[in-house]
Every structure is written in structure tokens, then in C-alpha cells.
Tab-separated table of C-alpha atoms in Angstrom:
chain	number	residue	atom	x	y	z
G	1215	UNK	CA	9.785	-16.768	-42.046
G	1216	UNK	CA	12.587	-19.051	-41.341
G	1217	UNK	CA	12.085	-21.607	-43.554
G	1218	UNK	CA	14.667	-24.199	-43.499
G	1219	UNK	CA	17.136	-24.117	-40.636
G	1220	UNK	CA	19.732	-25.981	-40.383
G	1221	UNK	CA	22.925	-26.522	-37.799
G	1222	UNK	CA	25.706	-26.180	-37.315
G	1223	UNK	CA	26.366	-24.600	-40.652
G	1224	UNK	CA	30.607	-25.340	-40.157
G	1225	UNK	CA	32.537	-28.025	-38.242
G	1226	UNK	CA	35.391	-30.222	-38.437
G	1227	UNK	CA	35.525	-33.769	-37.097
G	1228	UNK	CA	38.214	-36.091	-36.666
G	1229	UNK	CA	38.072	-39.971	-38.074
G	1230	UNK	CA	35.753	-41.894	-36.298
G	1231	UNK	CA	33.975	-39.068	-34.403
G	1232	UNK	CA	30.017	-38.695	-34.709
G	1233	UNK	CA	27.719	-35.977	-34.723
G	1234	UNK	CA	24.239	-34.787	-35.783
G	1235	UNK	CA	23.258	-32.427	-38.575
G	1236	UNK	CA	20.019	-30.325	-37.398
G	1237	UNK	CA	17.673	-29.447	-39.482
G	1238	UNK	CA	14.497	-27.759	-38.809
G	1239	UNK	CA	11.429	-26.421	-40.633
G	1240	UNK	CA	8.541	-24.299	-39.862
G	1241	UNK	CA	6.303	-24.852	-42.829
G	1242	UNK	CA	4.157	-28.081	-41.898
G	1243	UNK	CA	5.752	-29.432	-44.929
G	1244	UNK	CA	5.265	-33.317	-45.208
G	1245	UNK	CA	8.588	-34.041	-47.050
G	1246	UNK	CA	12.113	-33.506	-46.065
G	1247	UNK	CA	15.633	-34.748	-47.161
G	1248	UNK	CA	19.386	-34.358	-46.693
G	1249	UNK	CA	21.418	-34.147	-49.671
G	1250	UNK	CA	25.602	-33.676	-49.703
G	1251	UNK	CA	27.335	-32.059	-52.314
G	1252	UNK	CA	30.682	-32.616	-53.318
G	1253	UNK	CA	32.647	-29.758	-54.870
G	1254	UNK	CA	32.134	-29.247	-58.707
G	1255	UNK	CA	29.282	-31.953	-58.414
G	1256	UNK	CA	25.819	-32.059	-58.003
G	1257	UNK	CA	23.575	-32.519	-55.620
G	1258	UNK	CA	23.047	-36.190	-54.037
G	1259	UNK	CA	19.867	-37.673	-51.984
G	1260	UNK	CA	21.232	-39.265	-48.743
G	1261	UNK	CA	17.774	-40.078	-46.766
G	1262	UNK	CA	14.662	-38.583	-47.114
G	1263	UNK	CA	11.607	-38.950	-45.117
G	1264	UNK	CA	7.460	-38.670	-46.185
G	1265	UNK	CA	6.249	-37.801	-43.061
G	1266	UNK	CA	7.051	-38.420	-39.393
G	1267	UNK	CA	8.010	-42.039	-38.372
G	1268	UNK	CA	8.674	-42.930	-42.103
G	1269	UNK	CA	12.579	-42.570	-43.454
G	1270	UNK	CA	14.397	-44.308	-46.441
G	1271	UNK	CA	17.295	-44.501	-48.105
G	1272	UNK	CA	18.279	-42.535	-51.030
G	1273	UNK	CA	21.309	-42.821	-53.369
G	1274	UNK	CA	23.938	-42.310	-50.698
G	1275	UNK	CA	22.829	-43.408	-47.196
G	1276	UNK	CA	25.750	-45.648	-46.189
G	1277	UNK	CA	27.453	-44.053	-43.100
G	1278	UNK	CA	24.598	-42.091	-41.704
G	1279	UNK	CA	21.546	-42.341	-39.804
G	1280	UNK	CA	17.683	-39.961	-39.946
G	1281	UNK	CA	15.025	-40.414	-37.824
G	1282	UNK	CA	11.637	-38.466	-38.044
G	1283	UNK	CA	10.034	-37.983	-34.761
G	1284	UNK	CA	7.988	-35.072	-35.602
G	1285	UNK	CA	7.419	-33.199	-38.550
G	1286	UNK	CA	9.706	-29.978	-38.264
G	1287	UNK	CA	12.819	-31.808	-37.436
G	1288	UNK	CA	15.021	-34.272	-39.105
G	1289	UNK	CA	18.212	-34.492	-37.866
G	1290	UNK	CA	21.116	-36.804	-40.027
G	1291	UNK	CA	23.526	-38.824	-37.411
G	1292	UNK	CA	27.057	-39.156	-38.636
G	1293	UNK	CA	28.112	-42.538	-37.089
G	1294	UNK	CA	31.855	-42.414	-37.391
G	1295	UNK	CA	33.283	-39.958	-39.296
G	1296	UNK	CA	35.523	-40.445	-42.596
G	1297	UNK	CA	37.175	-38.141	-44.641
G	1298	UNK	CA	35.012	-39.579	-47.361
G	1299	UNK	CA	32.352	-37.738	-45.719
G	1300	UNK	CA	34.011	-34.124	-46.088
G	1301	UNK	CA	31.392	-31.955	-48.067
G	1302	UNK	CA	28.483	-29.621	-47.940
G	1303	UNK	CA	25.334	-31.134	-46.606
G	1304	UNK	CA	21.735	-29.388	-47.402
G	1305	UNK	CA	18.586	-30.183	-45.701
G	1306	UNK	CA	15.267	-29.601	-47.857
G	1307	UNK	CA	11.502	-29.746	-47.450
G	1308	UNK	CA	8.583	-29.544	-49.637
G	1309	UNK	CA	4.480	-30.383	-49.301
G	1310	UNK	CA	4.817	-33.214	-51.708
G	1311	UNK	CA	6.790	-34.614	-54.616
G	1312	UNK	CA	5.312	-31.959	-57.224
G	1313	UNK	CA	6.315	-29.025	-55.630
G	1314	UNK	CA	8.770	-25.908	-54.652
G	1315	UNK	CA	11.814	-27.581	-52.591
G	1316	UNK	CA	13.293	-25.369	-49.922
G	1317	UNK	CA	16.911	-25.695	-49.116
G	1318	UNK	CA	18.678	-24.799	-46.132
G	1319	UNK	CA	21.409	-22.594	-45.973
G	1320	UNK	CA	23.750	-25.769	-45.575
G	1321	UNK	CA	26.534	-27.083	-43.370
G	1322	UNK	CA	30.138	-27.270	-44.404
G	1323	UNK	CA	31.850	-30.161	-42.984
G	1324	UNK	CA	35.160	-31.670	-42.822
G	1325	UNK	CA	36.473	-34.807	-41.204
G	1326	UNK	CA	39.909	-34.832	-40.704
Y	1008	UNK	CA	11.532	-41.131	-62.822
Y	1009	UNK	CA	12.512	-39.393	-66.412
Y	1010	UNK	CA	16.332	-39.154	-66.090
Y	1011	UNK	CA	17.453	-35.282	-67.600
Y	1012	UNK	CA	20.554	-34.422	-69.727
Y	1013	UNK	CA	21.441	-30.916	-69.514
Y	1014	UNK	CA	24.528	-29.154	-71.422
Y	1015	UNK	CA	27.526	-29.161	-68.728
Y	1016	UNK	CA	28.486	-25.519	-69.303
Y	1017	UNK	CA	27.196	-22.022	-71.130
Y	1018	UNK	CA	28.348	-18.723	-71.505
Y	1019	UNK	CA	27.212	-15.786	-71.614
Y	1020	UNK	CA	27.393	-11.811	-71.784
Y	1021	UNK	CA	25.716	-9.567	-69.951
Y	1022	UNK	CA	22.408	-8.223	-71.358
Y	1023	UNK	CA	21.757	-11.565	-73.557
Y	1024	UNK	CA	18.864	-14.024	-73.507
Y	1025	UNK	CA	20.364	-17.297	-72.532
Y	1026	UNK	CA	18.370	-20.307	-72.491
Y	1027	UNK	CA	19.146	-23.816	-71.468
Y	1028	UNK	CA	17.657	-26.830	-72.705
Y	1029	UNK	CA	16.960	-30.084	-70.445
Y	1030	UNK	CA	16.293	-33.445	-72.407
Y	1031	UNK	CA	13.968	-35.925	-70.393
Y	1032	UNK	CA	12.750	-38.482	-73.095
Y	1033	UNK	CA	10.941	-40.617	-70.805
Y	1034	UNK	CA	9.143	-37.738	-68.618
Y	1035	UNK	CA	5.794	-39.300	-67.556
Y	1036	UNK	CA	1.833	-38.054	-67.714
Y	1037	UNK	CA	2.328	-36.642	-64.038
Y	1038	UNK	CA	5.191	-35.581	-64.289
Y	1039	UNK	CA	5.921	-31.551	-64.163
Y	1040	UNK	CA	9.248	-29.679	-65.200
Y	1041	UNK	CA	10.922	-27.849	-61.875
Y	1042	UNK	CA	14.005	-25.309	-62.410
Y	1043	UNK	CA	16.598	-24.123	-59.801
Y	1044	UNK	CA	19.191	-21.874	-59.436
Y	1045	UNK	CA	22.125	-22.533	-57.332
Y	1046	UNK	CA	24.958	-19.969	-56.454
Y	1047	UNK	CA	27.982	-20.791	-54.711
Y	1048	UNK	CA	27.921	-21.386	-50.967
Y	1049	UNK	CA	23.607	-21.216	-50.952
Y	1050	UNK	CA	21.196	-23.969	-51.694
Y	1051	UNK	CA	19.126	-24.375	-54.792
Y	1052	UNK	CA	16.510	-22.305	-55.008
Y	1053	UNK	CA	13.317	-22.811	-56.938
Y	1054	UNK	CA	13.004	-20.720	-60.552
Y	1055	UNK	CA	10.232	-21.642	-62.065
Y	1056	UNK	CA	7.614	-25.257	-62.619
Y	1057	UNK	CA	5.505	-26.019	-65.253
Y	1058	UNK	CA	3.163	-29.038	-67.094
Y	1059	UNK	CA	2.707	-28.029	-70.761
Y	1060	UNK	CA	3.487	-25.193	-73.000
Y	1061	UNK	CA	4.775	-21.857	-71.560
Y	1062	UNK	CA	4.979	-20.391	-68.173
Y	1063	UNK	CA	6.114	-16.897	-67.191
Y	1064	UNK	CA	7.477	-15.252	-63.905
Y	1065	UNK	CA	9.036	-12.085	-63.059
Y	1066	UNK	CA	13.020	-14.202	-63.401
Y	1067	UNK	CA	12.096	-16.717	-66.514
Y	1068	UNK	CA	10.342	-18.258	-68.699
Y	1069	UNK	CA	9.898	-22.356	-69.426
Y	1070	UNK	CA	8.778	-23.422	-72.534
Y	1071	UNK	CA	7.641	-26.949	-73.086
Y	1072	UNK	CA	6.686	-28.413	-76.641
Y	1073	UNK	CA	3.905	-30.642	-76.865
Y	1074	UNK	CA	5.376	-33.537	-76.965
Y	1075	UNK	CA	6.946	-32.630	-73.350
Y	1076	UNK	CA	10.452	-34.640	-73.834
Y	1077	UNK	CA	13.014	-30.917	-73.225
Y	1078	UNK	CA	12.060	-28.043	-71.678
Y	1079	UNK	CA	13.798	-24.557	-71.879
Y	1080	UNK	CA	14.781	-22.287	-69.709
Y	1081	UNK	CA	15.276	-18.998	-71.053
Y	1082	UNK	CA	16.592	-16.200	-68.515
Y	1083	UNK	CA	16.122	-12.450	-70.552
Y	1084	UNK	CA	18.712	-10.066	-70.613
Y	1085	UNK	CA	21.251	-11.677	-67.954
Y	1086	UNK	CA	23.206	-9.944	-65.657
Y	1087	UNK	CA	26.813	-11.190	-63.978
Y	1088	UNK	CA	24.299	-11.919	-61.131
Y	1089	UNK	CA	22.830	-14.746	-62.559
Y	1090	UNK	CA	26.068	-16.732	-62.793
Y	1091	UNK	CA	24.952	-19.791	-60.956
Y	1092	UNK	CA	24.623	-23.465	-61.896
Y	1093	UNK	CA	20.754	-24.356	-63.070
Y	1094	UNK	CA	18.965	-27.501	-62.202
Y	1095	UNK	CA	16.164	-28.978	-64.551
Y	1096	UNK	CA	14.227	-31.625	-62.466
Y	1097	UNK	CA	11.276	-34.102	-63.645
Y	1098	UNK	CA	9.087	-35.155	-61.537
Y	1099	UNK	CA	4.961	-35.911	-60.089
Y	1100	UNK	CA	2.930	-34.359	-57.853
Y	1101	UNK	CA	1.600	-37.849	-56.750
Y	1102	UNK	CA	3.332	-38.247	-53.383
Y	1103	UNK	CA	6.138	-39.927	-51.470
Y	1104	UNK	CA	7.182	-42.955	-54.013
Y	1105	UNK	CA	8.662	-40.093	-56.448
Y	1106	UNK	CA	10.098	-37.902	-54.216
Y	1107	UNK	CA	13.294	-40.567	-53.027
Y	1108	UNK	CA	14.235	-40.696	-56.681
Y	1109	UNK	CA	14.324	-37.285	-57.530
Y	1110	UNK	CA	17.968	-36.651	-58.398
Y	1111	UNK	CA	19.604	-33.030	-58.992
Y	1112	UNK	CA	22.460	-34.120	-61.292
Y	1113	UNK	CA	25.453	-31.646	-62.324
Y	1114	UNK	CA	23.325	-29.127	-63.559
Y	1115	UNK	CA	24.304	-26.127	-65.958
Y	1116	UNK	CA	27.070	-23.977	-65.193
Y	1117	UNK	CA	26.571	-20.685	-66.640
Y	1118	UNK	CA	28.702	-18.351	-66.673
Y	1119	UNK	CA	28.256	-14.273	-67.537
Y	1120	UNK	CA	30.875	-12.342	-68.480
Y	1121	UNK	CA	30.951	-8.516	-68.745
């Protein structure tokens, strides 16, 4: 079972570069989200999406971009990198709100 | 959503019953009680859920009073394995307006020492 893929899982970027965060998941779930967490800190909700076609904001979307064409993928669009972004970014999915959350393995990024 | 409050830190020893306690005052009818476990370098993974009164797996057990505002965690007989930051998260089962404003938080470090 592969669960929650996501890629690349490392990569530095210079300022004002862009790239895309894949993520990927193979358990018809109806709910996925892209969190980034910041060393020593918690977890925070960057976008999140209920289904394909349907995205929204969470509590730290500015500087990046999700689309939902289909239900396995949701990729997150850096759109010009900033050393503000520098952090560990986790993709998740679950069926709905109420239940088990699976993470991805993560991506390590820094923006230099 | 019910905000939590969860102790910043704990410590431990190895072979002790540790159990962490997670405030949410304003937790809702829907809403249920989710735990995770995070270790360094992995995503959370998910411990244990529950509604009302106690639950039981083969890794912990949640107890929830009746009046549902904390919940415990309490992991038996911990190893230096379990050393990982723990999550307590509030929230319904009743679809896509809840699931933007569930929020992780800092969690509980704990820490087991030999």
C-alpha cells in the first residue's frame, strides 16, 4: 500500500525560483491538504481541498498555489521562492473530517 | 472548532505510564478526540480516536470524562522509542467545513530517558 506519496522529498531553490510539491494518494480518499512545518513548531494548514475541483485556503496560503484535478493528486505550486518558505512540507489525506489522517513522508525544502 | 491546550513538554523514564492531558473546553456534540504521534523527520501518524469514555488499542489508551472538555492519553510502560511529540486534535465527522480548520498546534514533546 503506498499510501501517501509525495515528491521530491529534498530540494533547494534559489529566491524567486518556482516549483511543484507532488503529492499523490491511492486510497480514494475525498480530503487532502498540505501542511509546512517549521522547526520546533507545529504543524500548519496551507490549502486543503474536499474533493476534486474544490481548494481553499487554510492558515498559511500566501505564496503558493493547489489545484485538484482528480482525486489522487494534489500538487502545491511554489510561485517564487523565499527563504521564508524554507521548511518541511507534508501532504495528508483522509475520507472525511472525522477520521484517520495519513501523512506523507514529507519534503525538506530550502530556498536559498 | 474546539481550540486544545496541551502541556509543552513531559518526561519520562523508561517502563512508566505517561499520560498527557489535552484541554478543549469548547469541544462540540460532533466532535471526536484524534491523537498522533510524530517522530522526527516522519509525519504524524494516527494513535488512537474516540467520542466518550474510554477506548483501548494495542499502543494506548484515551480516556474521556463525561463532560468531554480534556481527554488523556495514557501510553503504558514507555520505551525510549516512544520519544516523539503527541498531537491531541478536536474535531467532526460531518464533512469538509471542519476539516480547513483543523489545526495541529505544538503538540507534546515527550521525552524518555533511560
Amino acid at each position: 500500500n503506498a499510501g501517501v506519496t509525495q515528491t521530491p522529498k529534498f530540494q533547494v531553490l534559489k529566491t524567486g525560483q518556482s516549483m511543484t510539491l507532488q503529492c499523490a494518494q491511492d486510497m480514494n480518499h475525498e480530503y487532502m491538504s498540505w501542511y509546512r512545518q517549521d522547526p520546533g513548531m507545529g504543524l500548519r494548514l496551507i490549502h486543503y481541498s474536499v474533493g476534486a475541483g474544490i481548494t481553499d485556503q487554510g492558515e498559511v496560503p500566501n505564496g503558493y498555489n493547489v489545484s485538484r484535478s482528480t482525486t489522487e493528486d494534489f500538487p502545491l505550486r511554489l510561485l517564487s521562492a523565499a527563504p521564508s518558505q524554507t521548511s518541511v512540507y507534508f501532504c495528508a489525506s483522509t475520507r472525511d473530517s472525522g477520521n484517520t489522517i495519513y501523512f506523507g513522508e514529507g519534503s525538506w525544502l530550502t530556498v536559498v | 472548532l474546539a481550540k486544545t491546550t496541551q502541556p509543552i513538554s513531559m518526561d519520562s523514564y523508561e517502563g512508566q505510564e505517561v499520560n498527557i492531558t489535552c484541554s478543549h473546553n469548547n469541544i462540540a456534540t460532533n466532535d471526536y478526540i484524534t491523537w498522533y504521534q510524530q517522530f522526527p523527520s516522519q509525519g504524524p501518524r494516527f494513535i488512537i480516536q474516540g467520542y466518550k469514555t474510554k477506548v483501548t488499542n494495542e499502543v494506548a489508551s484515551l480516556f474521556i470524562p463525561a463532560d468531554r472538555k480534556s481527554s488523556t492519553l495514557s501510553l503504558p510502560r514507555v520505551s525510549l522509542s516512544d520519544t516523539a511529540v503527541y498531537y491531541c486534535l478536536v474535531g467532526d465527522g460531518d464533512g469538509g467545513t471542519s476539516y480547513g480548520k483543523l489545526t495541529f498546534g505544538q503538540g507534546t514533546i515527550l521525552t524518555v530517558h533511560p
